[in-house]
Amino acid sequence: MNFPYIIIDDNQESVLKTKAIADGFSELVFVASANNYADGLHLILEHNPKLIFLEIDPADTSTNLSLALINELYRYLKVVPKVIITTSKKELAFDAIQYEVADYLIKPVQRIDFIKFILKIKKTVDEEPSSFVVEKQIFNEPTVPKPELPLNNFEEDKQEETAPIPEETTALETSTFEEPADLETTNSPDEESSSEEDTILHIPKQRLVPISEQPLILCIKSYGDYRYIDARDICYFQADNNSTDIHLNTGEMVTAFKTLKHFEGILSAPFARIHNSYIVNSSYISRIHTGNAVCYIKNTTTKIPFSKSYKENIDAIISDFANGNYLEI
């Protein structure tokens, strides 16, 4: 779980100190810094970070740094980044609370302060409503043509009699059913039985309409942002604490705020868990080295380890390859 951040402080020395502490946390990714209101606003709108470290009581008042910057963000952004106030005055804490800031750190900022606010942010993310949605495949029932049975119902006969006859077929139908006046036609019981059998034999058989299988789409939802991913483009999943990094065949990585176990429970073949930290799409495996206990991903230099506890899944993948169009040399 990564949190890109921007530091806005009129004191460049304070910027460097804050960044030095933040560099000790792998979750925090430095984006940029600014020393005044205008530059800070431009950086936020350009990079849209998740965190902002903001000084609201600058020594240089011409920089215009204040809580007013938060109000300005609401004019342009649907989702405002979490703001962490870094200042030397405790007196401004009450005002900051009115702006719903994520945290209020007193300078000089200490490492333990960072640990606390990171834990609070992670807890907030974990308590949010489900951010992972799987679109279910929808299968329609096959359309079955109705058999054309003889109409015995009086109302149906009536409708058939009153139905208009197309002009081009009137003469043909009339000539077909005309009989000589002196000729009587009588069907024997055997002929009637044969006629019924012919009718039954000519009932159309039910026909199943093939349905093309729709690809599975994963929707990664985060703060109103809906990211749709075709499951066929996913190479593997990698656990990252309480979140999961999804690695695509384009080399891109997308983070979902769900555990790897959550994905294991909802995904099926060709996805298989091979390690406590990895679920792999077997369609992207180019090599399995059982001696070194690693899998190689196609068209990359990536090697994914597999553990003994998931050896059965590796054996199943090897077996699936062998059951396909396969030639072992």
Short mmCIF file of C-alpha atoms in Angstrom, two decimals:
data_model
loop_
_atom_site.label_atom_id
_atom_site.label_comp_id
_atom_site.label_asym_id
_atom_site.label_seq_id
_atom_site.Cartn_x
_atom_site.Cartn_y
_atom_site.Cartn_z
CA MET A 1 0.00 0.00 0.00
CA ASN A 2 1.70 3.20 -1.21
CA PHE A 3 0.91 6.80 -0.22
CA PRO A 4 2.38 9.43 -2.59
CA TYR A 5 2.86 12.69 -0.71
CA ILE A 6 3.72 16.39 -1.18
CA ILE A 7 5.35 18.65 1.41
CA ILE A 8 4.29 22.32 1.53
CA ASP A 9 6.39 24.40 3.93
CA ASP A 10 7.99 27.84 3.70
CA ASN A 11 11.10 26.55 5.52
CA GLN A 12 13.23 24.42 3.20
CA GLU A 13 15.10 22.94 6.15
CA SER A 14 11.81 21.68 7.59
CA VAL A 15 10.96 20.19 4.19
CA LEU A 16 14.21 18.20 4.21
CA LYS A 17 13.70 17.01 7.79
CA THR A 18 10.16 15.84 7.09
CA LYS A 19 11.29 14.05 3.93
CA ALA A 20 14.21 12.41 5.76
CA ILE A 21 11.85 10.81 8.28
CA ALA A 22 9.31 9.84 5.60
CA ASP A 23 12.04 8.13 3.54
CA GLY A 24 12.30 5.57 6.32
CA PHE A 25 8.81 4.24 5.48
CA SER A 26 8.32 2.17 2.33
CA GLU A 27 4.63 3.12 2.23
CA LEU A 28 5.43 6.81 1.71
CA VAL A 29 6.47 7.90 -1.78
CA PHE A 30 7.83 11.45 -2.19
CA VAL A 31 6.37 13.36 -5.15
CA ALA A 32 7.39 17.01 -4.77
CA SER A 33 7.64 19.98 -2.39
CA ALA A 34 6.64 23.63 -2.47
CA ASN A 35 7.38 26.70 -0.35
CA ASN A 36 4.26 28.81 -0.97
CA TYR A 37 0.50 28.63 -1.46
CA ALA A 38 0.39 28.98 -5.25
CA ASP A 39 3.12 26.44 -6.03
CA GLY A 40 1.68 24.00 -3.53
CA LEU A 41 -1.80 24.21 -5.06
CA HIS A 42 -0.42 23.66 -8.57
CA LEU A 43 1.55 20.59 -7.46
CA ILE A 44 -1.47 19.04 -5.76
CA LEU A 45 -3.72 19.55 -8.79
CA GLU A 46 -1.04 18.19 -11.12
CA HIS A 47 -0.02 15.07 -9.15
CA ASN A 48 -3.12 14.41 -7.00
CA PRO A 49 -1.19 12.83 -4.10
CA LYS A 50 -2.81 10.85 -1.29
CA LEU A 51 -1.09 12.85 1.48
CA ILE A 52 -0.13 16.50 2.00
CA PHE A 53 2.19 17.70 4.77
CA LEU A 54 1.17 21.33 5.27
CA GLU A 55 2.64 24.14 7.36
CA ILE A 56 -0.13 26.59 8.34
CA ASP A 57 1.89 29.10 10.40
CA PRO A 58 4.74 30.19 8.11
CA ALA A 59 7.57 32.44 9.23
CA ASP A 60 7.30 34.21 5.88
CA THR A 61 3.71 35.47 5.71
CA SER A 62 4.07 36.37 2.05
CA THR A 63 3.89 32.65 1.22
CA ASN A 64 0.18 32.73 2.22
CA LEU A 65 0.32 29.22 3.70
CA SER A 66 -2.78 28.52 5.80
CA LEU A 67 -5.77 26.23 6.20
CA ALA A 68 -7.41 28.17 3.36
CA LEU A 69 -5.51 25.90 0.98
CA ILE A 70 -7.80 23.03 1.99
CA ASN A 71 -10.89 25.04 1.05
CA GLU A 72 -9.36 25.76 -2.33
CA LEU A 73 -8.84 22.04 -2.98
CA TYR A 74 -12.56 21.39 -2.59
CA ARG A 75 -13.18 23.69 -5.53
CA TYR A 76 -11.25 21.47 -7.94
CA LEU A 77 -11.11 17.92 -6.54
CA LYS A 78 -13.88 15.42 -5.91
CA VAL A 79 -11.64 13.56 -3.45
CA VAL A 80 -9.34 15.78 -1.39
CA PRO A 81 -6.06 14.20 -0.23
CA LYS A 82 -5.52 13.58 3.47
CA VAL A 83 -3.85 16.63 5.01
CA ILE A 84 -1.33 16.32 7.85
CA ILE A 85 -0.57 19.63 9.54
CA THR A 86 3.10 20.15 10.53
CA THR A 87 3.60 23.25 12.65
CA SER A 88 5.21 24.40 15.88
CA LYS A 89 2.06 25.91 17.45
CA LYS A 90 -0.47 23.85 19.38
CA GLU A 91 -2.93 26.77 19.43
CA LEU A 92 -3.98 26.16 15.82
CA ALA A 93 -5.05 22.55 16.44
CA PHE A 94 -8.70 23.45 17.11
CA ASP A 95 -8.96 25.39 13.84
CA ALA A 96 -7.36 22.48 11.98
CA ILE A 97 -9.92 20.05 13.39
CA GLN A 98 -12.69 22.16 11.83
CA TYR A 99 -11.12 21.41 8.45
CA GLU A 100 -11.15 17.65 9.18
CA VAL A 101 -7.39 17.21 8.75
CA ALA A 102 -6.03 13.66 9.02
CA ASP A 103 -3.44 14.52 11.73
CA TYR A 104 -1.73 17.39 13.51
CA LEU A 105 2.02 17.02 14.11
CA ILE A 106 4.03 19.39 16.29
CA LYS A 107 7.50 20.35 15.07
CA PRO A 108 10.11 19.06 15.39
CA VAL A 109 8.33 16.03 13.95
CA GLN A 110 9.44 12.66 15.36
CA ARG A 111 9.54 9.23 13.74
CA ILE A 112 6.97 7.91 16.21
CA ASP A 113 4.54 10.57 14.97
CA PHE A 114 4.83 9.13 11.47
CA ILE A 115 4.29 5.59 12.73
CA LYS A 116 1.10 6.63 14.49
CA PHE A 117 -0.49 8.50 11.61
CA ILE A 118 0.41 5.76 9.07
CA LEU A 119 -1.30 3.18 11.29
CA LYS A 120 -4.35 5.43 11.58
CA ILE A 121 -4.55 5.89 7.82
CA LYS A 122 -4.23 2.16 7.20
CA LYS A 123 -6.95 1.48 9.74
CA THR A 124 -9.22 3.97 7.99
CA VAL A 125 -8.62 2.25 4.64
CA ASP A 126 -9.35 -1.20 6.13
CA GLU A 127 -12.65 0.02 7.61
CA GLU A 128 -13.93 1.46 4.35
CA PRO A 129 -16.72 -0.41 2.49
CA SER A 130 -15.66 -3.13 0.08
CA SER A 131 -13.48 -1.59 -2.60
CA PHE A 132 -13.23 -4.65 -4.79
CA VAL A 133 -16.09 -5.64 -7.05
CA VAL A 134 -16.23 -8.61 -9.35
CA GLU A 135 -18.67 -8.33 -12.22
CA LYS A 136 -20.57 -11.59 -12.44
CA GLN A 137 -21.03 -13.30 -15.76
CA ILE A 138 -24.63 -13.24 -16.89
CA PHE A 139 -25.96 -16.28 -18.70
CA ASN A 140 -29.32 -16.07 -20.46
CA GLU A 141 -31.56 -19.09 -20.68
CA PRO A 142 -31.45 -20.64 -24.16
CA THR A 143 -34.27 -19.66 -26.46
CA VAL A 144 -36.34 -22.71 -27.43
CA PRO A 145 -38.72 -22.45 -30.42
CA LYS A 146 -42.27 -23.53 -29.64
CA PRO A 147 -43.51 -26.62 -31.51
CA GLU A 148 -46.15 -25.96 -34.15
CA LEU A 149 -48.92 -28.25 -32.91
CA PRO A 150 -52.35 -28.56 -34.56
CA LEU A 151 -54.78 -25.98 -33.26
CA ASN A 152 -57.71 -27.68 -31.54
CA ASN A 153 -58.91 -24.75 -29.47
CA PHE A 154 -62.09 -23.15 -30.72
CA GLU A 155 -60.82 -19.62 -30.16
CA GLU A 156 -57.60 -20.37 -32.06
CA ASP A 157 -59.65 -21.87 -34.91
CA LYS A 158 -61.76 -18.76 -34.93
CA GLN A 159 -58.75 -16.50 -35.11
CA GLU A 160 -57.33 -18.60 -37.91
CA GLU A 161 -60.56 -18.35 -39.87
CA THR A 162 -60.80 -14.57 -39.50
CA ALA A 163 -57.13 -13.92 -40.24
CA PRO A 164 -56.65 -12.10 -43.56
CA ILE A 165 -55.29 -14.26 -46.40
CA PRO A 166 -52.52 -12.73 -48.48
CA GLU A 167 -53.70 -12.02 -52.01
CA GLU A 168 -50.86 -13.86 -53.72
CA THR A 169 -51.66 -17.14 -51.92
CA THR A 170 -55.47 -17.07 -52.06
CA ALA A 171 -55.79 -18.79 -55.43
CA LEU A 172 -53.30 -21.49 -54.59
CA GLU A 173 -54.87 -22.36 -51.22
CA THR A 174 -58.37 -22.38 -52.73
CA SER A 175 -57.38 -24.77 -55.49
CA THR A 176 -55.62 -27.03 -53.04
CA PHE A 177 -58.63 -27.64 -50.84
CA GLU A 178 -61.35 -27.81 -53.55
CA GLU A 179 -62.93 -31.29 -53.89
CA PRO A 180 -65.41 -32.60 -56.49
CA ALA A 181 -69.00 -32.30 -55.21
CA ASP A 182 -69.73 -35.97 -55.71
CA LEU A 183 -66.52 -37.24 -54.10
CA GLU A 184 -66.63 -38.11 -50.41
CA THR A 185 -63.37 -38.56 -48.51
CA THR A 186 -63.39 -40.61 -45.37
CA ASN A 187 -60.35 -41.47 -43.29
CA SER A 188 -60.20 -44.86 -41.65
CA PRO A 189 -59.18 -45.16 -37.97
CA ASP A 190 -55.77 -46.47 -39.09
CA GLU A 191 -55.23 -43.47 -41.35
CA GLU A 192 -56.22 -41.08 -38.54
CA SER A 193 -53.75 -42.76 -36.20
CA SER A 194 -51.02 -42.52 -38.84
CA SER A 195 -51.81 -38.84 -39.33
CA GLU A 196 -51.42 -38.16 -35.61
CA GLU A 197 -48.07 -39.98 -35.54
CA ASP A 198 -46.85 -37.91 -38.50
CA THR A 199 -47.86 -34.77 -36.63
CA ILE A 200 -45.95 -35.83 -33.52
CA LEU A 201 -42.87 -36.83 -35.52
CA HIS A 202 -42.78 -33.42 -37.19
CA ILE A 203 -42.64 -31.46 -33.91
CA PRO A 204 -39.40 -29.42 -34.11
CA LYS A 205 -36.74 -30.52 -31.65
CA GLN A 206 -35.62 -28.08 -28.97
CA ARG A 207 -32.56 -26.19 -30.09
CA LEU A 208 -30.03 -24.78 -27.63
CA VAL A 209 -28.64 -21.41 -28.60
CA PRO A 210 -24.89 -21.25 -27.84
CA ILE A 211 -23.87 -18.42 -25.52
CA SER A 212 -20.42 -16.88 -25.81
CA GLU A 213 -18.66 -16.77 -22.43
CA GLN A 214 -17.95 -13.26 -21.26
CA PRO A 215 -14.49 -12.48 -19.86
CA LEU A 216 -14.19 -11.84 -16.13
CA ILE A 217 -13.80 -8.14 -15.34
CA LEU A 218 -12.33 -6.97 -12.05
CA CYS A 219 -13.42 -3.53 -10.87
CA ILE A 220 -10.97 -1.88 -8.46
CA LYS A 221 -12.81 0.89 -6.65
CA SER A 222 -11.00 3.56 -4.65
CA TYR A 223 -12.41 6.92 -3.53
CA GLY A 224 -14.90 7.10 -6.39
CA ASP A 225 -12.37 5.89 -8.97
CA TYR A 226 -13.53 2.76 -10.84
CA ARG A 227 -10.72 0.87 -12.56
CA TYR A 228 -11.81 -2.02 -14.82
CA ILE A 229 -9.32 -4.81 -15.51
CA ASP A 230 -9.77 -7.78 -17.84
CA ALA A 231 -8.72 -10.83 -15.81
CA ARG A 232 -6.96 -12.20 -18.90
CA ASP A 233 -4.47 -9.30 -18.67
CA ILE A 234 -3.39 -10.13 -15.10
CA CYS A 235 -0.04 -11.94 -14.73
CA TYR A 236 0.00 -12.32 -10.96
CA PHE A 237 -1.13 -10.91 -7.60
CA GLN A 238 1.35 -9.96 -4.87
CA ALA A 239 0.42 -9.45 -1.21
CA ASP A 240 1.34 -6.15 0.43
CA ASN A 241 0.18 -6.22 4.07
CA ASN A 242 -3.59 -5.64 3.94
CA SER A 243 -3.59 -4.68 0.26
CA THR A 244 -2.70 -6.54 -2.94
CA ASP A 245 -0.65 -5.39 -5.93
CA ILE A 246 -2.05 -6.57 -9.28
CA HIS A 247 0.62 -6.92 -11.98
CA LEU A 248 -0.59 -6.66 -15.59
CA ASN A 249 0.92 -7.92 -18.84
CA THR A 250 1.65 -4.29 -19.79
CA GLY A 251 4.06 -3.95 -16.87
CA GLU A 252 1.60 -1.74 -14.98
CA MET A 253 0.80 -2.37 -11.32
CA VAL A 254 -2.58 -1.60 -9.70
CA THR A 255 -3.19 -1.68 -5.94
CA ALA A 256 -6.44 -3.07 -4.49
CA PHE A 257 -7.25 -2.66 -0.81
CA LYS A 258 -8.09 -6.32 -0.27
CA THR A 259 -5.98 -9.17 1.09
CA LEU A 260 -4.51 -11.90 -1.08
CA LYS A 261 -6.74 -14.41 0.72
CA HIS A 262 -9.78 -12.46 -0.51
CA PHE A 263 -8.66 -12.92 -4.11
CA GLU A 264 -7.86 -16.58 -3.53
CA GLY A 265 -11.45 -17.12 -2.40
CA ILE A 266 -13.11 -15.54 -5.46
CA LEU A 267 -10.78 -16.56 -8.31
CA SER A 268 -10.60 -19.89 -10.10
CA ALA A 269 -8.46 -21.39 -12.88
CA PRO A 270 -6.20 -20.29 -14.46
CA PHE A 271 -5.38 -18.45 -11.22
CA ALA A 272 -3.65 -20.47 -8.52
CA ARG A 273 -2.02 -19.56 -5.23
CA ILE A 274 1.57 -20.79 -5.14
CA HIS A 275 2.98 -18.87 -2.17
CA ASN A 276 1.83 -16.94 0.90
CA SER A 277 2.49 -13.76 -1.10
CA TYR A 278 1.57 -14.77 -4.66
CA ILE A 279 -1.33 -15.87 -6.86
CA VAL A 280 -0.26 -16.53 -10.45
CA ASN A 281 -2.14 -16.71 -13.74
CA SER A 282 -0.83 -19.98 -15.18
CA SER A 283 -1.42 -18.66 -18.72
CA TYR A 284 1.61 -16.38 -18.18
CA ILE A 285 4.00 -19.01 -16.83
CA SER A 286 6.84 -19.69 -19.25
CA ARG A 287 8.97 -21.90 -17.01
CA ILE A 288 8.74 -23.81 -13.72
CA HIS A 289 11.97 -24.73 -11.98
CA THR A 290 11.12 -27.19 -9.23
CA GLY A 291 14.73 -27.32 -8.01
CA ASN A 292 14.88 -23.60 -7.29
CA ALA A 293 11.15 -23.48 -6.49
CA VAL A 294 10.44 -20.55 -8.83
CA CYS A 295 8.11 -19.74 -11.74
CA TYR A 296 9.10 -17.48 -14.63
CA ILE A 297 6.63 -14.97 -16.11
CA LYS A 298 6.40 -14.70 -19.92
CA ASN A 299 8.20 -11.84 -21.66
CA THR A 300 9.68 -10.56 -18.39
CA THR A 301 12.61 -11.25 -16.10
CA THR A 302 10.24 -11.76 -13.16
CA LYS A 303 10.69 -14.91 -11.08
CA ILE A 304 7.99 -15.83 -8.56
CA PRO A 305 8.78 -18.26 -5.73
CA PHE A 306 6.47 -21.08 -4.75
CA SER A 307 6.41 -22.79 -1.37
CA LYS A 308 6.07 -26.43 -0.33
CA SER A 309 2.65 -25.79 1.20
CA TYR A 310 1.33 -24.94 -2.29
CA LYS A 311 3.26 -27.66 -4.16
CA GLU A 312 -0.01 -29.38 -5.09
CA ASN A 313 -1.09 -26.31 -7.07
CA ILE A 314 2.23 -26.30 -8.94
CA ASP A 315 1.78 -30.00 -9.77
CA ALA A 316 -1.73 -29.22 -11.05
CA ILE A 317 -0.37 -26.47 -13.32
CA ILE A 318 2.28 -28.84 -14.73
CA SER A 319 -0.41 -31.46 -15.30
CA ASP A 320 -2.67 -28.97 -17.11
CA PHE A 321 0.15 -28.06 -19.49
CA ALA A 322 0.74 -31.76 -20.21
CA ASN A 323 -2.96 -32.37 -20.96
CA GLY A 324 -3.05 -29.68 -23.65
CA ASN A 325 -1.48 -29.52 -27.11
CA TYR A 326 1.82 -30.63 -25.67
CA LEU A 327 5.08 -32.18 -26.77
CA GLU A 328 7.78 -33.06 -24.27
CA ILE A 329 11.31 -33.31 -25.66
#
